[in-house]
Short mmCIF file of C-alpha atoms and ligand atoms in Angstrom, two decimals:
data_model
loop_
_atom_site.label_atom_id
_atom_site.label_comp_id
_atom_site.label_asym_id
_atom_site.label_seq_id
_atom_site.Cartn_x
_atom_site.Cartn_y
_atom_site.Cartn_z
CA MET A 934 -11.13 -0.40 -37.91
CA SER A 935 -13.45 -3.01 -36.89
CA THR A 936 -10.99 -5.85 -36.40
CA LEU A 937 -9.64 -5.57 -32.29
CA GLN A 938 -5.70 -7.18 -31.74
CA VAL A 939 -6.50 -8.71 -28.58
CA SER A 940 -3.15 -9.98 -27.03
CA ILE A 941 -4.40 -12.74 -23.85
CA TYR A 942 -2.28 -14.50 -21.04
CA ARG A 943 -2.32 -18.29 -21.32
CA TYR A 944 -1.11 -20.20 -18.42
CA ASN A 945 -2.32 -24.28 -17.11
CA PRO A 946 0.16 -24.89 -15.07
CA GLU A 947 -1.27 -29.33 -15.91
CA THR A 948 0.33 -29.02 -19.56
CA ASP A 949 2.44 -25.68 -19.70
CA ASP A 950 5.99 -24.77 -18.43
CA ALA A 951 5.42 -21.32 -18.18
CA PRO A 952 3.25 -18.59 -19.05
CA TYR A 953 3.19 -17.33 -23.31
CA MET A 954 0.92 -14.93 -24.91
CA GLN A 955 -1.60 -15.67 -27.29
CA GLU A 956 -2.80 -13.68 -29.57
CA PHE A 957 -6.56 -13.69 -30.82
CA GLN A 958 -8.02 -11.10 -33.52
CA VAL A 959 -11.80 -10.65 -32.95
CA ASP A 960 -13.77 -8.70 -35.32
CA THR A 961 -16.54 -5.90 -33.32
CA GLN A 962 -18.05 -4.32 -36.20
CA GLY A 963 -17.13 -0.99 -35.32
CA ARG A 964 -19.15 -1.99 -31.71
CA ASP A 965 -17.35 -0.32 -28.80
CA LEU A 966 -18.10 -3.65 -27.00
CA MET A 967 -17.30 -4.27 -22.94
CA VAL A 968 -14.00 -5.76 -22.61
CA LEU A 969 -16.17 -9.05 -21.26
CA ASN A 970 -18.00 -9.65 -24.91
CA VAL A 971 -14.94 -9.51 -26.19
CA ILE A 972 -13.11 -12.06 -24.00
CA GLN A 973 -16.52 -14.23 -24.42
CA MET A 974 -16.27 -13.84 -28.49
CA ILE A 975 -12.53 -15.22 -28.01
CA LYS A 976 -13.78 -18.24 -25.53
CA GLU A 977 -16.35 -18.77 -28.64
CA GLN A 978 -13.29 -19.25 -30.78
CA ASP A 979 -11.09 -21.24 -28.16
CA SER A 980 -12.91 -23.04 -25.51
CA THR A 981 -9.79 -23.24 -23.45
CA LEU A 982 -9.72 -20.58 -21.88
CA ALA A 983 -10.16 -19.75 -18.74
CA TYR A 984 -11.87 -16.46 -16.91
CA ARG A 985 -14.50 -15.85 -14.17
CA ARG A 986 -17.33 -13.47 -14.34
CA SER A 987 -20.67 -13.73 -13.41
CA CYS A 988 -23.04 -10.74 -12.94
CA ARG A 989 -21.63 -9.15 -15.64
CA GLU A 990 -22.81 -5.69 -14.29
CA GLY A 991 -20.30 -4.74 -12.32
CA VAL A 992 -21.61 -5.98 -9.40
CA CYS A 993 -20.15 -9.38 -7.84
CA GLY A 994 -16.59 -8.16 -8.71
CA SER A 995 -15.50 -11.52 -9.68
CA ASP A 996 -14.44 -10.43 -13.22
CA GLY A 997 -11.44 -8.30 -11.93
CA VAL A 998 -8.72 -8.20 -14.62
CA ASN A 999 -5.67 -5.97 -15.80
CA MET A 1000 -6.37 -4.73 -18.94
CA ASN A 1001 -3.80 -3.17 -21.26
CA GLY A 1002 -2.07 -2.15 -17.73
CA LYS A 1003 -5.14 -0.95 -16.07
CA ASN A 1004 -6.45 -3.25 -12.84
CA GLY A 1005 -10.41 -3.10 -13.55
CA LEU A 1006 -13.87 -5.20 -14.03
CA THR A 1007 -14.01 -6.29 -17.87
CA CYS A 1008 -17.75 -6.28 -17.79
CA VAL A 1009 -18.61 -2.30 -17.10
CA THR A 1010 -14.59 -1.72 -18.92
CA PRO A 1011 -15.57 -0.40 -22.44
CA ILE A 1012 -12.90 -1.01 -25.32
CA SER A 1013 -12.45 2.55 -26.11
CA GLU A 1014 -11.48 3.02 -22.04
CA VAL A 1015 -8.46 1.12 -22.00
CA THR A 1016 -7.45 0.59 -25.94
CA LYS A 1017 -5.37 2.48 -28.43
CA GLY A 1018 -5.36 2.20 -31.28
CA ASN A 1019 -6.64 -1.56 -31.64
CA LYS A 1020 -4.83 -3.21 -29.33
CA LEU A 1021 -5.97 -5.33 -26.35
CA VAL A 1022 -3.28 -6.88 -23.80
CA LEU A 1023 -5.04 -8.44 -21.14
CA ARG A 1024 -3.63 -10.26 -17.92
CA PRO A 1025 -4.77 -11.89 -14.66
CA LEU A 1026 -4.41 -9.76 -11.85
CA PRO A 1027 -1.17 -8.55 -11.04
CA GLY A 1028 0.92 -9.95 -7.60
CA LEU A 1029 -1.70 -13.22 -7.48
CA PRO A 1030 -0.40 -16.97 -8.06
CA VAL A 1031 -2.14 -17.99 -11.71
CA VAL A 1032 -4.98 -20.74 -10.97
CA ARG A 1033 -5.29 -20.41 -15.14
CA ASP A 1034 -5.18 -18.49 -17.88
CA LEU A 1035 -6.92 -15.19 -16.42
CA VAL A 1036 -7.83 -16.68 -13.24
CA VAL A 1037 -5.58 -16.05 -9.81
CA ASP A 1038 -6.16 -17.47 -6.44
CA MET A 1039 -7.53 -15.20 -4.11
CA SER A 1040 -6.88 -16.60 -1.02
CA MET A 1041 -4.09 -14.13 0.05
CA PHE A 1042 -6.67 -11.64 -0.27
CA TYR A 1043 -9.39 -13.11 1.75
CA LYS A 1044 -7.75 -13.67 4.62
CA GLN A 1045 -5.91 -9.86 4.45
CA TYR A 1046 -10.24 -9.76 4.70
CA GLU A 1047 -10.77 -12.11 7.01
CA ARG A 1048 -8.33 -10.26 9.65
CA ILE A 1049 -9.54 -7.70 9.78
CA GLN A 1050 -12.68 -8.90 11.22
CA PRO A 1051 -15.12 -8.15 8.93
CA TYR A 1052 -18.51 -8.25 10.42
CA LEU A 1053 -20.05 -6.20 13.70
CA GLN A 1054 -18.73 -6.23 17.33
CA ASN A 1055 -21.26 -5.39 20.08
CA ASP A 1056 -20.82 -6.20 23.61
CA ALA A 1057 -23.80 -4.07 25.06
CA SER A 1058 -27.16 -6.88 25.45
CA GLU A 1059 -29.26 -7.03 21.98
CA PRO A 1060 -32.27 -4.19 21.85
CA ALA A 1061 -35.66 -5.99 20.96
CA ILE A 1062 -36.01 -5.02 17.84
CA GLU A 1063 -32.71 -3.10 15.86
CA ARG A 1064 -29.23 -1.30 17.17
CA LEU A 1065 -30.24 2.08 15.71
CA GLN A 1066 -28.14 4.16 14.30
CA SER A 1067 -28.31 8.49 13.63
CA PRO A 1068 -28.92 9.52 9.86
CA GLU A 1069 -25.23 11.14 10.23
CA ASP A 1070 -23.77 8.28 11.25
CA ARG A 1071 -25.31 5.97 9.12
CA ASP A 1072 -23.37 8.75 6.07
CA LYS A 1073 -19.72 7.73 7.90
CA LEU A 1074 -20.43 4.75 6.11
CA ASP A 1075 -20.98 6.07 2.66
CA GLY A 1076 -18.14 5.12 0.32
CA LEU A 1077 -16.90 2.62 2.42
CA TYR A 1078 -19.88 -0.37 2.61
CA GLU A 1079 -20.01 -0.09 -1.29
CA CYS A 1080 -16.47 -2.38 -1.78
CA ILE A 1081 -17.32 -5.48 -3.59
CA LEU A 1082 -14.18 -7.05 -2.90
CA CYS A 1083 -12.66 -7.09 -7.00
CA ALA A 1084 -9.32 -7.14 -5.23
CA CYS A 1085 -8.16 -4.64 -8.38
CA CYS A 1086 -7.23 -2.03 -5.73
CA SER A 1087 -4.99 -4.60 -3.72
CA THR A 1088 -3.24 -6.28 -6.66
CA SER A 1089 -2.53 -2.85 -8.59
CA CYS A 1090 -1.18 -2.06 -4.34
CA PRO A 1091 2.95 -2.48 -4.69
CA SER A 1092 3.21 -2.66 -0.93
CA PHE A 1093 0.45 -5.80 -1.78
CA TRP A 1094 2.57 -6.86 -4.06
CA TRP A 1095 6.26 -6.78 -1.83
CA ASN A 1096 3.75 -8.38 1.86
CA PRO A 1097 0.55 -9.65 0.75
CA ASP A 1098 0.75 -11.74 4.07
CA LYS A 1099 1.82 -8.98 6.72
CA PHE A 1100 0.09 -5.54 4.64
CA VAL A 1101 -3.32 -5.51 5.16
CA GLY A 1102 -3.93 -3.96 1.60
CA PRO A 1103 -6.78 -1.64 0.38
CA ALA A 1104 -9.10 -3.32 0.25
CA GLY A 1105 -8.75 -5.10 3.26
CA LEU A 1106 -8.08 -2.04 4.79
CA LEU A 1107 -10.75 0.49 3.37
CA GLN A 1108 -13.51 -2.90 5.12
CA ALA A 1109 -11.30 -2.52 8.81
CA TYR A 1110 -12.23 1.39 9.18
CA ARG A 1111 -16.10 0.65 7.73
CA PHE A 1112 -16.27 -1.29 11.11
CA LEU A 1113 -13.82 1.30 13.30
CA ALA A 1114 -16.37 4.14 11.72
CA ASP A 1115 -20.04 2.85 12.32
CA SER A 1116 -21.38 3.93 15.62
CA ARG A 1117 -23.15 0.71 16.52
CA ASP A 1118 -19.74 -0.98 16.26
CA THR A 1119 -17.49 -1.88 20.15
CA ALA A 1120 -14.36 -3.19 19.38
CA THR A 1121 -12.54 -0.28 18.23
CA LYS A 1122 -9.67 -0.74 20.56
CA GLU A 1123 -9.00 -4.02 20.21
CA ARG A 1124 -9.10 -3.18 15.76
CA LEU A 1125 -7.02 -0.74 16.46
CA SER A 1126 -4.74 -2.55 18.53
CA SER A 1127 -4.36 -5.57 15.77
CA LEU A 1128 -3.51 -2.72 13.32
CA ASP A 1129 -0.91 -1.41 15.25
CA ASP A 1130 2.21 -2.29 14.02
CA PRO A 1131 4.52 -1.51 11.17
CA PHE A 1132 2.77 -3.42 8.46
CA SER A 1133 -0.40 -3.41 8.28
CA VAL A 1134 -1.83 -0.52 8.07
CA PHE A 1135 1.69 1.62 8.42
CA ARG A 1136 2.78 -0.23 4.95
CA CYS A 1137 0.75 2.11 2.67
CA ARG A 1138 2.83 4.50 1.18
CA GLY A 1139 0.27 6.79 0.04
CA ILE A 1140 0.52 6.36 -4.19
CA MET A 1141 -2.61 6.25 -4.62
CA ASN A 1142 -2.88 3.29 -7.16
CA CYS A 1143 -5.85 1.83 -5.44
CA VAL A 1144 -7.81 4.90 -5.77
CA ASN A 1145 -6.39 5.19 -9.48
CA VAL A 1146 -8.38 1.63 -10.17
CA CYS A 1147 -11.06 1.29 -7.96
CA PRO A 1148 -14.52 0.50 -10.19
CA LYS A 1149 -16.70 1.54 -7.33
CA GLY A 1150 -14.96 5.29 -7.20
CA LEU A 1151 -14.47 4.14 -3.68
CA ASN A 1152 -11.48 5.99 -1.98
CA PRO A 1153 -9.16 3.89 0.30
CA THR A 1154 -6.27 5.50 0.51
CA ARG A 1155 -8.93 7.95 2.44
CA ALA A 1156 -9.63 5.20 4.67
CA ILE A 1157 -6.31 4.57 5.27
CA GLY A 1158 -5.62 7.69 6.32
CA LYS A 1159 -8.09 8.13 8.44
CA ILE A 1160 -6.77 4.84 10.26
CA ARG A 1161 -3.72 6.22 10.86
CA GLU A 1162 -4.93 9.12 12.22
CA MET A 1163 -7.13 6.68 15.10
CA LEU A 1164 -4.11 4.96 15.55
CA LEU A 1165 -1.83 8.14 16.10
CA SER A 1166 -4.63 9.88 18.78
CA ASN A 1167 -4.88 6.43 20.52
CA ALA A 1168 -1.31 6.05 21.19
CA THR A 1169 0.14 9.42 22.25
CA MET B 333 -0.88 -8.28 14.49
CA VAL B 334 1.91 -8.88 12.97
CA THR B 335 4.89 -9.41 14.75
CA ASN B 336 8.43 -7.72 14.27
CA ILE B 337 11.44 -6.84 16.42
CA THR B 338 13.73 -5.53 14.11
CA ASN B 339 11.91 -2.17 13.99
CA LEU B 340 13.35 0.57 15.44
CA GLY B 341 10.23 1.79 17.40
CA ARG B 342 7.82 -0.94 18.63
CA SER B 343 4.72 -0.24 16.85
CA GLY B 344 3.67 1.00 13.49
CA VAL B 345 2.38 4.32 14.84
CA SER B 346 5.78 5.10 16.71
CA ASP B 347 7.96 4.28 13.94
CA TRP B 348 5.65 6.58 11.22
CA LEU B 349 6.02 9.22 14.36
CA ILE B 350 9.78 9.10 14.37
CA GLN B 351 10.39 9.60 10.63
CA ARG B 352 8.16 12.59 10.53
CA ALA B 353 9.69 14.34 13.59
CA SER B 354 13.08 13.25 12.64
CA ALA B 355 11.96 14.82 9.12
CA VAL B 356 11.42 18.04 10.83
CA ILE B 357 14.07 18.31 12.31
CA LEU B 358 16.61 17.50 9.36
CA ALA B 359 14.61 20.35 7.58
CA LEU B 360 15.54 22.62 10.32
CA TYR B 361 18.83 22.15 10.19
CA THR B 362 18.94 21.81 6.30
CA ILE B 363 17.44 25.37 6.64
CA PHE B 364 19.59 26.82 8.97
CA MET B 365 23.03 25.88 6.96
CA VAL B 366 22.21 26.58 3.41
CA ALA B 367 21.08 30.61 6.02
CA PHE B 368 24.50 30.00 7.36
CA PHE B 369 26.58 30.11 4.26
CA LEU B 370 24.79 32.64 2.61
CA PHE B 371 25.40 35.09 5.73
CA HIS B 372 28.63 33.80 4.88
CA PRO B 373 30.45 34.34 1.75
CA HIS B 374 33.30 33.89 2.53
CA LEU B 375 33.47 31.80 5.14
CA ASP B 376 37.04 30.90 7.12
CA TYR B 377 37.99 28.61 9.89
CA VAL B 378 37.10 31.56 12.59
CA ALA B 379 33.74 31.24 12.20
CA TRP B 380 32.84 27.98 10.95
CA SER B 381 34.64 27.00 14.62
CA SER B 382 33.05 29.88 16.46
CA LEU B 383 30.06 28.19 14.94
CA PHE B 384 30.45 24.80 15.85
CA ASP B 385 32.00 25.88 19.54
CA ARG B 386 28.53 27.03 20.41
CA THR B 387 26.63 24.38 22.51
CA TRP B 388 23.50 25.51 20.76
CA MET B 389 25.20 24.65 17.95
CA LYS B 390 26.03 20.92 19.20
CA ILE B 391 22.99 20.01 20.81
CA PHE B 392 21.25 21.34 17.54
CA THR B 393 24.03 19.19 15.74
CA LEU B 394 23.41 16.00 17.72
CA LEU B 395 20.08 16.35 17.31
CA ALA B 396 20.44 16.22 13.42
CA LEU B 397 22.91 13.38 14.00
CA LEU B 398 20.36 11.46 15.70
CA SER B 399 17.72 12.30 13.38
CA ILE B 400 19.76 11.44 10.33
CA ALA B 401 20.43 7.92 12.19
CA ALA B 402 16.44 7.47 13.34
CA HIS B 403 15.19 8.39 9.89
CA ALA B 404 17.79 5.82 8.10
CA TRP B 405 16.75 3.38 9.82
CA ILE B 406 13.48 3.37 9.81
CA GLY B 407 13.89 3.91 5.87
CA LEU B 408 16.14 1.21 5.20
CA TRP B 409 14.64 -1.24 7.33
CA ILE B 410 11.31 -0.95 5.01
CA VAL B 411 12.87 -1.04 1.79
CA SER B 412 14.90 -4.56 3.52
CA THR B 413 11.32 -6.19 4.24
CA ASP B 414 10.15 -4.24 1.71
CA TYR B 415 12.74 -6.44 -1.06
CA ILE B 416 15.17 -8.32 0.47
CA LYS B 417 12.59 -11.71 0.69
CA LYS B 418 15.42 -14.00 2.08
CA SER B 419 15.76 -13.20 5.91
CA CYS B 420 19.75 -14.12 6.00
CA VAL B 421 20.58 -11.66 3.73
CA ARG B 422 18.08 -9.68 4.88
CA LEU B 423 19.24 -9.32 8.28
CA GLY B 424 22.58 -8.76 7.76
CA VAL B 425 22.08 -5.67 5.41
CA GLN B 426 19.90 -4.63 8.23
CA THR B 427 22.99 -5.27 10.37
CA ALA B 428 25.58 -3.94 8.82
CA VAL B 429 23.55 -0.64 7.98
CA ILE B 430 22.54 -0.90 11.97
CA LEU B 431 26.70 -0.17 12.74
CA ALA B 432 27.46 1.66 9.78
CA LEU B 433 24.80 4.54 11.57
CA PHE B 434 25.74 3.34 15.22
CA ALA B 435 29.63 4.55 13.85
CA PHE B 436 28.63 8.05 12.23
CA VAL B 437 27.17 8.81 15.38
CA ILE B 438 29.76 8.14 17.71
CA TRP B 439 31.97 9.68 15.38
CA GLY B 440 30.05 12.92 14.57
CA VAL B 441 30.06 13.03 18.63
CA GLN B 442 33.86 13.04 18.42
CA VAL B 443 34.36 15.65 15.58
CA LEU B 444 31.96 17.58 17.80
CA TRP B 445 33.63 17.73 21.33
CA GLY B 446 36.37 16.68 20.71
CA ALA B 447 40.01 19.09 20.30
S1 SF4 C 267 -2.41 4.05 -1.39
FE1 SF4 C 267 -1.33 2.83 -0.11
S2 SF4 C 267 -2.94 1.15 -0.22
FE2 SF4 C 267 -3.33 2.49 -1.73
S3 SF4 C 267 -1.99 1.43 -3.70
FE3 SF4 C 267 -0.94 3.11 -2.73
S4 SF4 C 267 0.11 1.64 -1.13
FE4 SF4 C 267 -1.37 0.25 -2.12
S1 SF4 C 268 -12.32 -0.60 -3.10
FE1 SF4 C 268 -12.81 -0.76 -5.11
S2 SF4 C 268 -11.09 -1.57 -6.05
FE2 SF4 C 268 -11.13 -2.43 -4.20
S3 SF4 C 268 -12.00 -4.45 -3.62
FE3 SF4 C 268 -13.73 -2.79 -3.51
S4 SF4 C 268 -14.35 -1.93 -5.10
FE4 SF4 C 268 -12.89 -3.41 -5.94
S1 FES C 269 -18.93 -10.30 -13.62
FE1 FES C 269 -19.96 -9.95 -11.81
S2 FES C 269 -18.62 -7.56 -11.80
FE2 FES C 269 -18.02 -8.01 -13.35
#
């Protein structure tokens, strides 16, 4: 089967009353293309299609899309990984406002990221060269710093869908822990007290949708568990 | 920090801890009750009322009742803040839940210590 049936979510708020699904046929010539290649071929058929992409190698995190019900980066997802038969359904990341077609407004996602103060804070006087860290302490940042902020995780998290303004979400919390775990950061207490409310961290219900979709293989649920432990030992 | 005034504990950690602790108490109470029924296949009024005559049983039961109230309040508060987006409706539901739980606890005390 070399013809792929692709159904794409279309919505242009300037001209459409409501979103609709548009069907396309793509001749893959039997190749197991990346979903991004398929979208590019559709763009040749219909240049009005809007989508995001940049690096096309899983580094920039700009092309998160919902493919046959699962969030992922189109550039590193082969068709065979998401399709059963020859049908591919593409929708924008769930839970965020749609700007146009597959392009979503990420402001809410970035707001939560900004809230956790994603930068090193250290009130000790600056050393002459750099702040050193032991290899063991550096190891604690593995599995945290690799996040590319693609939002695949947060937009697959029901808790984030219901309370995107209050629950930080898996991506933001993974980064929150990245700075809590950093031996060079001295703002641990302040960071913890800004997370100690019923929403920011505790709205996570541990269903691990986030882990299931992360294209970088990261584990936000584990990081959230660590934050919860820190909050508990801080409070008791 | 997201501020809230309607949750039970004053912070996310306290809600979380109360939720876990009350779950443990309820599990213990359930196990005790199931065991009691298994050991008394022909349960009669005398055995039942003599169980509840004991002070430790009254305390245990009251603890279980309070745990139900706390557990249900935290759980339903979470559900209401997840799914009910209109704040007047949410406040109405939360008030109804609180009143119902309050009534259950008082009623339970009356049953336990009543004649
Ligand atoms: S584990 Fe937590 S953060 Fe991850 S999807 Fe589930 S509720 Fe969201
Ligand atoms: S944790 Fe994974 S899925 Fe979430 S934003 Fe980072 S890279 Fe993307
Ligand atoms: S285009 Fe950059 S991650 Fe896919």
